[in-house]
PDB file of C-alpha atoms in Angstrom:
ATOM      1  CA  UNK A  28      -1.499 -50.983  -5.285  1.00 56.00           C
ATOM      2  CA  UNK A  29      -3.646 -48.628  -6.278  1.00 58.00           C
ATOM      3  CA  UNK A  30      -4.230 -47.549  -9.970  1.00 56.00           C
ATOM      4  CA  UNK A  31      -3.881 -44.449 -11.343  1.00 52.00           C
ATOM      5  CA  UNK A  32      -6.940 -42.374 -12.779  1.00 59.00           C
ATOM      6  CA  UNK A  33      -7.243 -42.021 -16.329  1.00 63.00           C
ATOM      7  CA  UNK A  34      -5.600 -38.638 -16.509  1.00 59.00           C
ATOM      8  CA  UNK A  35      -2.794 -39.518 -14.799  1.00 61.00           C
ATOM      9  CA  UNK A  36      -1.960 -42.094 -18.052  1.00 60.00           C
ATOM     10  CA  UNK A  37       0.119 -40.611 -20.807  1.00 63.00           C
ATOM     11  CA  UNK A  38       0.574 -41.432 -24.190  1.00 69.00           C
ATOM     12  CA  UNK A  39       4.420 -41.378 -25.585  1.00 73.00           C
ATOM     13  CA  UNK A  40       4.172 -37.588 -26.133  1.00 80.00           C
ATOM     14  CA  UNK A  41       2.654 -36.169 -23.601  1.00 89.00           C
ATOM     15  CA  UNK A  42      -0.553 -34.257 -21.909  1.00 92.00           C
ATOM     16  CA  UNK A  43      -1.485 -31.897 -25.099  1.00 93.00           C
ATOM     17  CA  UNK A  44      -3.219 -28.644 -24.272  1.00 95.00           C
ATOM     18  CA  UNK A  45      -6.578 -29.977 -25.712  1.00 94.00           C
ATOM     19  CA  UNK A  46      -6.254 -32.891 -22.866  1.00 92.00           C
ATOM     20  CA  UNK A  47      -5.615 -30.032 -20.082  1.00 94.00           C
ATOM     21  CA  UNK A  48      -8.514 -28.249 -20.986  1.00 93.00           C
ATOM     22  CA  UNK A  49     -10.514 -31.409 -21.021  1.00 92.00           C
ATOM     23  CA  UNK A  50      -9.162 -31.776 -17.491  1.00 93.00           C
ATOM     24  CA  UNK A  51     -11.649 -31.348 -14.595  1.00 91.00           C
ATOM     25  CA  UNK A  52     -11.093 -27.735 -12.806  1.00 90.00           C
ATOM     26  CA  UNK A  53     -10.249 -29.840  -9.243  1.00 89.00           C
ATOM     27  CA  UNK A  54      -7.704 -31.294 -11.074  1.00 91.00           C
ATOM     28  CA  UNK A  55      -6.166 -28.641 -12.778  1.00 92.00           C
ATOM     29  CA  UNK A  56      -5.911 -26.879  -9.722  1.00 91.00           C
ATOM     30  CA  UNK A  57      -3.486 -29.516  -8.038  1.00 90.00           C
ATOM     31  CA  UNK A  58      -1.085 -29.773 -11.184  1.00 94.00           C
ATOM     32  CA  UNK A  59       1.548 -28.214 -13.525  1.00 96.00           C
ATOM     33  CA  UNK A  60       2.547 -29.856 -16.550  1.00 96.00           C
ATOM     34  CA  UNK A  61       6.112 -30.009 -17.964  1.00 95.00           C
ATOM     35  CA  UNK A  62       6.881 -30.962 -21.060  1.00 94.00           C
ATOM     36  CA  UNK A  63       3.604 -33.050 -20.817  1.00 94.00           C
ATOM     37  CA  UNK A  64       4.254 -34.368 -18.115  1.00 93.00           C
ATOM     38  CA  UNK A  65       2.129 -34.365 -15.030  1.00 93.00           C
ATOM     39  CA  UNK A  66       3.512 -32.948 -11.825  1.00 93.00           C
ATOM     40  CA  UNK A  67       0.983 -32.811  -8.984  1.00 91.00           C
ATOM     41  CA  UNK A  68       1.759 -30.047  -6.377  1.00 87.00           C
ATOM     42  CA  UNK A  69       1.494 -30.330  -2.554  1.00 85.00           C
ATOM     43  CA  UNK A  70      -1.584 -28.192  -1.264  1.00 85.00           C
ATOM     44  CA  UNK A  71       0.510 -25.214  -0.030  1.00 87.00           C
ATOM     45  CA  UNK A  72       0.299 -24.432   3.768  1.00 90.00           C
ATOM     46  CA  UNK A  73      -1.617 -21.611   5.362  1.00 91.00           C
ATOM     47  CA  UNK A  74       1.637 -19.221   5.808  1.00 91.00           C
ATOM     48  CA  UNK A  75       2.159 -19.711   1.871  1.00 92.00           C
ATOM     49  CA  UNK A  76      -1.758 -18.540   1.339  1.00 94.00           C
ATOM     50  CA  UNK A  77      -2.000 -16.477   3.482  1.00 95.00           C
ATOM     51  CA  UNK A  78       1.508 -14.347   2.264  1.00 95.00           C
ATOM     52  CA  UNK A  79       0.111 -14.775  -1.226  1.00 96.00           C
ATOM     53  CA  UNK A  80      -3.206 -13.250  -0.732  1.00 97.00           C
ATOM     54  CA  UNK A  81      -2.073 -10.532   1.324  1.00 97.00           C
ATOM     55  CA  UNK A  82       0.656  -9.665  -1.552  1.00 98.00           C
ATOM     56  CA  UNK A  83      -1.520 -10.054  -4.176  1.00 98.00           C
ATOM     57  CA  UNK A  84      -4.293  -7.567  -2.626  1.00 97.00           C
ATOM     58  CA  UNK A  85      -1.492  -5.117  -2.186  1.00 97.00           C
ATOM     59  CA  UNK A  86      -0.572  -5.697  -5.704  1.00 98.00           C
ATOM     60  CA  UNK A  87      -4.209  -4.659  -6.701  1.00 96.00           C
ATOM     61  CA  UNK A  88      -4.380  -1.572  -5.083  1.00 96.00           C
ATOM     62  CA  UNK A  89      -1.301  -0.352  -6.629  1.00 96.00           C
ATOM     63  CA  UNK A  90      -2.011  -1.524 -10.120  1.00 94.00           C
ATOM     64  CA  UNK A  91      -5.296   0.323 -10.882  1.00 87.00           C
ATOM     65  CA  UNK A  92      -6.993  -0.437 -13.847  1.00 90.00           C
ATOM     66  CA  UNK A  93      -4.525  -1.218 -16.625  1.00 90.00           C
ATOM     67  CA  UNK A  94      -3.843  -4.395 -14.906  1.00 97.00           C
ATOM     68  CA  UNK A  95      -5.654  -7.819 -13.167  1.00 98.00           C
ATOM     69  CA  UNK A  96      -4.092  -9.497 -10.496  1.00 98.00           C
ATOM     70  CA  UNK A  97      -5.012 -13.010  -9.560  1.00 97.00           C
ATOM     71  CA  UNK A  98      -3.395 -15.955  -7.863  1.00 96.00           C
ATOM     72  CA  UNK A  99      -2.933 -19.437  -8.418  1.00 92.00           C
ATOM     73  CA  UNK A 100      -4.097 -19.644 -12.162  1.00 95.00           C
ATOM     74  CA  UNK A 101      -3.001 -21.656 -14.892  1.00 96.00           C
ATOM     75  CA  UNK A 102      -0.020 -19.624 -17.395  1.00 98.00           C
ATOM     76  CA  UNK A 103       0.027 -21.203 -20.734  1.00 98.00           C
ATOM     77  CA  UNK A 104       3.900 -20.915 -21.332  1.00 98.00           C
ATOM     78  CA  UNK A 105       4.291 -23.062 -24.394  1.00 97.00           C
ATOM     79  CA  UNK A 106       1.883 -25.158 -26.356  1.00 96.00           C
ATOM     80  CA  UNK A 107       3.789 -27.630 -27.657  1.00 95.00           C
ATOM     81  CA  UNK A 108       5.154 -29.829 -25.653  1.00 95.00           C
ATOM     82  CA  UNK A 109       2.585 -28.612 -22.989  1.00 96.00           C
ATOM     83  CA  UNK A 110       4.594 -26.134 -20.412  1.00 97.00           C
ATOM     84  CA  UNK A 111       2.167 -24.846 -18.123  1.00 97.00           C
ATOM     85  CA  UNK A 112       2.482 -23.327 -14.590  1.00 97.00           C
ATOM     86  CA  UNK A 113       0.258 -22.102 -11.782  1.00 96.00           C
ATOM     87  CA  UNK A 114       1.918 -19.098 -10.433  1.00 97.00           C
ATOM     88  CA  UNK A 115       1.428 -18.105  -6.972  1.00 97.00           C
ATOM     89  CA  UNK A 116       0.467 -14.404  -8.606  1.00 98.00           C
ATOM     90  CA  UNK A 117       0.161 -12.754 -11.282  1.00 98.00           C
ATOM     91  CA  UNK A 118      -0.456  -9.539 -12.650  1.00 98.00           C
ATOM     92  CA  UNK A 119      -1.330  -9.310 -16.143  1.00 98.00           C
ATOM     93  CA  UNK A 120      -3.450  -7.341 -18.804  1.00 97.00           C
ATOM     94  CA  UNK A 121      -6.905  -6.380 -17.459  1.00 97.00           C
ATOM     95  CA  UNK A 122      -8.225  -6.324 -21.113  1.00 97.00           C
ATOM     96  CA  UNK A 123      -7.358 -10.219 -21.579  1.00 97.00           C
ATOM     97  CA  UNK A 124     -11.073 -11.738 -21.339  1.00 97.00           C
ATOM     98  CA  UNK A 125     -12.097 -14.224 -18.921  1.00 94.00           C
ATOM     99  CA  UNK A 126     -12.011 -17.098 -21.030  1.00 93.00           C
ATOM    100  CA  UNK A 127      -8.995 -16.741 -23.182  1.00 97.00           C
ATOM    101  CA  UNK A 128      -5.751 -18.642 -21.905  1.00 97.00           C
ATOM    102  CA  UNK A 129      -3.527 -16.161 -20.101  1.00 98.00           C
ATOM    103  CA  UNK A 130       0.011 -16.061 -22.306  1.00 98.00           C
ATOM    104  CA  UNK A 131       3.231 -14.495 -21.253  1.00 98.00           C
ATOM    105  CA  UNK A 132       2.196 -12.030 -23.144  1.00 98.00           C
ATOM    106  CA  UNK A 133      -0.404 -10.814 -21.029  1.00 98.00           C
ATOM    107  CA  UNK A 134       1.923 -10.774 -18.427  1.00 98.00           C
ATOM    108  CA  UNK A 135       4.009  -8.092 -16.365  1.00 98.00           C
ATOM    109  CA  UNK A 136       4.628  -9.631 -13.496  1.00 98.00           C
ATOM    110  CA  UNK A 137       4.903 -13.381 -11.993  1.00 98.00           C
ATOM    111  CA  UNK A 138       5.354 -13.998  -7.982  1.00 98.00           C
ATOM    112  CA  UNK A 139       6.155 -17.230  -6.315  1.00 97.00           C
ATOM    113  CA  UNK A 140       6.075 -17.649  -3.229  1.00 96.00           C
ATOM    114  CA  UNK A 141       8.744 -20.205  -1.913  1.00 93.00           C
ATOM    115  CA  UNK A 142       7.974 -23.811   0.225  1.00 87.00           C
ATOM    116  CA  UNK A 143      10.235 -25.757   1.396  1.00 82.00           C
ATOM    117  CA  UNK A 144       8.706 -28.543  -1.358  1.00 82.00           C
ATOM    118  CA  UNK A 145       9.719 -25.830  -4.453  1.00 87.00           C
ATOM    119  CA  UNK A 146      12.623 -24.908  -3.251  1.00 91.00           C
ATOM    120  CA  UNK A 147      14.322 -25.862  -6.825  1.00 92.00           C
ATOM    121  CA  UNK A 148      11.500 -25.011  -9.042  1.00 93.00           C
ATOM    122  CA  UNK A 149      11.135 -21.618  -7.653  1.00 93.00           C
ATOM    123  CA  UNK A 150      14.350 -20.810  -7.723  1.00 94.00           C
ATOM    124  CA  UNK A 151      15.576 -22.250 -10.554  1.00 96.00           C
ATOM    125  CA  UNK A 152      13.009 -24.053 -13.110  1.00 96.00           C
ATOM    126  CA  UNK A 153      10.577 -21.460 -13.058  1.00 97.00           C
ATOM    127  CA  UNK A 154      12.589 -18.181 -13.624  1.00 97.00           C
ATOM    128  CA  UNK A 155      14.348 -19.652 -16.365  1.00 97.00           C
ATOM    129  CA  UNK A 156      10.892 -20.438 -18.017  1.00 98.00           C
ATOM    130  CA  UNK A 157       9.386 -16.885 -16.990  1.00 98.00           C
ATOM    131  CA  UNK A 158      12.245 -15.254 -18.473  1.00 98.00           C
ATOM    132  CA  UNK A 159      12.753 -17.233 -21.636  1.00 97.00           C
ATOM    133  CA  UNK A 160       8.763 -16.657 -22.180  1.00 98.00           C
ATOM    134  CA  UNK A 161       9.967 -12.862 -21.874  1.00 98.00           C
ATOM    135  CA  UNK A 162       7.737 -11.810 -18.591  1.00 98.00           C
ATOM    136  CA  UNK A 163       9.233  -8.783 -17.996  1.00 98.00           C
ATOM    137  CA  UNK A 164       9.337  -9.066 -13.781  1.00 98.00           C
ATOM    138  CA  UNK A 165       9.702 -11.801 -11.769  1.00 98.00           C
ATOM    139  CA  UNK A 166       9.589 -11.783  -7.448  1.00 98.00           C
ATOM    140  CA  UNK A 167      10.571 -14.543  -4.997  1.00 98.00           C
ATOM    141  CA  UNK A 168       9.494 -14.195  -1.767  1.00 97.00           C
ATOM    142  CA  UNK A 169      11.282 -16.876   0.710  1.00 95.00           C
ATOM    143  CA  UNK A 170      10.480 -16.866   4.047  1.00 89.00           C
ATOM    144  CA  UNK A 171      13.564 -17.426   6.659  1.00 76.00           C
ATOM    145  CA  UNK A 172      14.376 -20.953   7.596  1.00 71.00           C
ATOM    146  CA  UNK A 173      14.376 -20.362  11.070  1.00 66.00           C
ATOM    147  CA  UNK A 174      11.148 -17.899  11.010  1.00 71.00           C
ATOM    148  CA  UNK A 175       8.483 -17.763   8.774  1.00 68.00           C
ATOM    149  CA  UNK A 176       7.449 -14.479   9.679  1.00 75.00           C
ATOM    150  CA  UNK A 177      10.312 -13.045   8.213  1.00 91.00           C
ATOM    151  CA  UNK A 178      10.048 -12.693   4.457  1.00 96.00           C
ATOM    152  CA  UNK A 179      13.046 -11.712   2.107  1.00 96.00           C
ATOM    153  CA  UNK A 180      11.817 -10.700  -1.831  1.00 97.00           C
ATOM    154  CA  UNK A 181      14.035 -11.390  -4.406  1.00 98.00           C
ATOM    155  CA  UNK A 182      13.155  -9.009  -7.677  1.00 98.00           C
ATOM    156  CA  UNK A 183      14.212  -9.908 -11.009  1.00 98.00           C
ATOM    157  CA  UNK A 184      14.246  -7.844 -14.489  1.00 98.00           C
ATOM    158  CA  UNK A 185      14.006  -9.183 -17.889  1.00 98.00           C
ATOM    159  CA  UNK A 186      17.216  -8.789 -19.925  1.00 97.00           C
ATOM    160  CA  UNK A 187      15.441  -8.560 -23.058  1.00 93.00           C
ATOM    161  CA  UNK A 188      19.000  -9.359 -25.398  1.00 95.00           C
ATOM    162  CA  UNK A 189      19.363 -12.818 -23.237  1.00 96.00           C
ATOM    163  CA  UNK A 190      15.949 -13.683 -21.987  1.00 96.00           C
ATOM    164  CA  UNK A 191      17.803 -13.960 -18.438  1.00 97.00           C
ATOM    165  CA  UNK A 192      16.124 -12.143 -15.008  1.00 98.00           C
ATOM    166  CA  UNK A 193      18.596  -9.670 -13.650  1.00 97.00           C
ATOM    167  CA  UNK A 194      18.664  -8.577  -9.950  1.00 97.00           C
ATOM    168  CA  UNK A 195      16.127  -6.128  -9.953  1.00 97.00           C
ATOM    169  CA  UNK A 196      16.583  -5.980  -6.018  1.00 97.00           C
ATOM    170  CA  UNK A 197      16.749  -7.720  -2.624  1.00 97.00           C
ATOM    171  CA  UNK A 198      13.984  -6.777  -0.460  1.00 97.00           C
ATOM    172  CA  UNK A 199      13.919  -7.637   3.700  1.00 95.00           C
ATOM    173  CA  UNK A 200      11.552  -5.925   6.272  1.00 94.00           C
ATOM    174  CA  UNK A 201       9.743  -3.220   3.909  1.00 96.00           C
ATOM    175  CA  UNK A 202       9.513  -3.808  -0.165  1.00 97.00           C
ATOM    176  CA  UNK A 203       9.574  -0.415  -1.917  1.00 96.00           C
ATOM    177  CA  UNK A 204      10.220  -0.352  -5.741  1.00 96.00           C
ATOM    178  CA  UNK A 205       9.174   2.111  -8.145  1.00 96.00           C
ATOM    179  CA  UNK A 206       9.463  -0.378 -11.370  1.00 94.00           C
ATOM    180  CA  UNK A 207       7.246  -1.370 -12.609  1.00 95.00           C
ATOM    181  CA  UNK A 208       4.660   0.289  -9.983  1.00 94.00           C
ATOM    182  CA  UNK A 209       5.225   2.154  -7.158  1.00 96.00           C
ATOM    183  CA  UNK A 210       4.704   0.115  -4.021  1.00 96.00           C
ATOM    184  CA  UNK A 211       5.494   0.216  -0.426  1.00 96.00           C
ATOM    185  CA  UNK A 212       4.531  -2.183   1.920  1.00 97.00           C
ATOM    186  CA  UNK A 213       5.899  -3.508   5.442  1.00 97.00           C
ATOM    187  CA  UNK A 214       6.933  -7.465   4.844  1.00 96.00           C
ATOM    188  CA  UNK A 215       5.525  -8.328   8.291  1.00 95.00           C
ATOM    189  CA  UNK A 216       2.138  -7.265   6.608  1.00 95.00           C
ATOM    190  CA  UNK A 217       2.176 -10.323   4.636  1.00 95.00           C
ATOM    191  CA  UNK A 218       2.357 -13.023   7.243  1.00 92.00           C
TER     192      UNK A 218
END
C-alpha cells in the first residue's frame, strides 16, 4: 500500500485556504476542494481541451476589454469551509489583479465543459454552487454520447430572488446569444 503525501492528510476540519495556498501549483492544478475536502480530478482528455480552448478564445474576442477570460483556474467560492473549483472557463473582471484570488464576484460568466467522469458535478454540484455564489451566467457544453463532435450548450441565468440558474437557452449546431455578449459561433468550430 502506498501512503499518501502529506497534503493529502486532513485534520478533523478540513484543507483551510491558508493550506491551499501553501499547496504546490502542480498540485493545485489536479484538485478541487469541497468542504475541505480533497477531490483530485482526472486529467481531462484532448476533445475536453481542445473544446475549451477553442471556446474560451472565442469568448475573448467577443469580450473586449472590460473582461479576462482564462481557463482552468482556481474560483475561491467560499472560505470557510474551503469550497473551491477549477472551472473549465471563466470570464471575469479584467481589473481584478494577477495575484488577488478570483471571487464570484469578479465573475460574469462560468463554463464547464462536460466528461463523462463529471457528469454529476457539472450538472448538478457545480451550478448549484455558481448560482448560490450569485455568478450571474452559467454554460454547459456536453458533447453527444454517441459523437463527440457534436456539442449541445446548455445556458443558464441567475435568478437573483432564489440564487437558482434559469434556462437561459439550449444551444445545438451554432451558439448565438446576445446576453450577456453578443456571440456567434458554429459548434463544430470547437471540436
Amino acid at each position: 500500500m502506498t501512503a499518501l503525501p502529506d497534503w493529502m492528510v486532513l485534520r478533523p476540519e478540513g484543507l483551510s485556504a491558508a493550506d491551499y495556498e501553501a499547496l504546490p501549483e502542480e498540485v493545485c492544478r489536479r484538485i478541487e476542494v469541497i468542504d475541505g475536502a480533497i477531490v483530485v480530478n482526472a486529467a481531462p482528455r484532448r476533445p475536453h481541451q481542445r473544446a475549451a480552448r477553442r471556446l474560451a478564445n472565442v469568448l475573448e474576442e467577443v469580450c473586449g476589454m472590460r473582461f479576462a477570460v482564462d481557463t482552468d483556474i482556481d474560483l475561491r467560492l467560499r472560505d470557510v469551509p474551503l469550497l473551491n473549483r477549477r472551472p473549465d472557463i471563466v470570464v471575469y473582471d479584467r481589473a481584478l489583479p494577477d495575484d488577488a484570488v478570483l471571487r464570484p464576484q469578479h465573475c460574469l460568466l462560468v463554463v464547464e465543459i462536460m466528461s463523462p467522469g463529471s457528469v454529476t458535478t457539472d450538472q448538478t454540484d457545480k451550478p448549484a454552487e455558481y448560482a448560490a455564489s450569485a455568478i450571474p451566467y452559467f454554460w454547459r457544453v456536453e458533447s453527444a454520447e454517441t459523437d463527440e463532435q457534436k456539442l449541445t450548450v446548455f445556458r443558464y441565468r441567475l435568478d437573483p430572488t432564489t440564487r437558482t440558474y434559469a434556462v437561459a437557452g439550449v444551444d445545438t449546431g451554432a451558439l448565438v446569444v446576445t446576453d450577456p455578449f453578443d456571440l456567434s459561433v458554429d459548434l463544430a468550430d470547437l471540436t
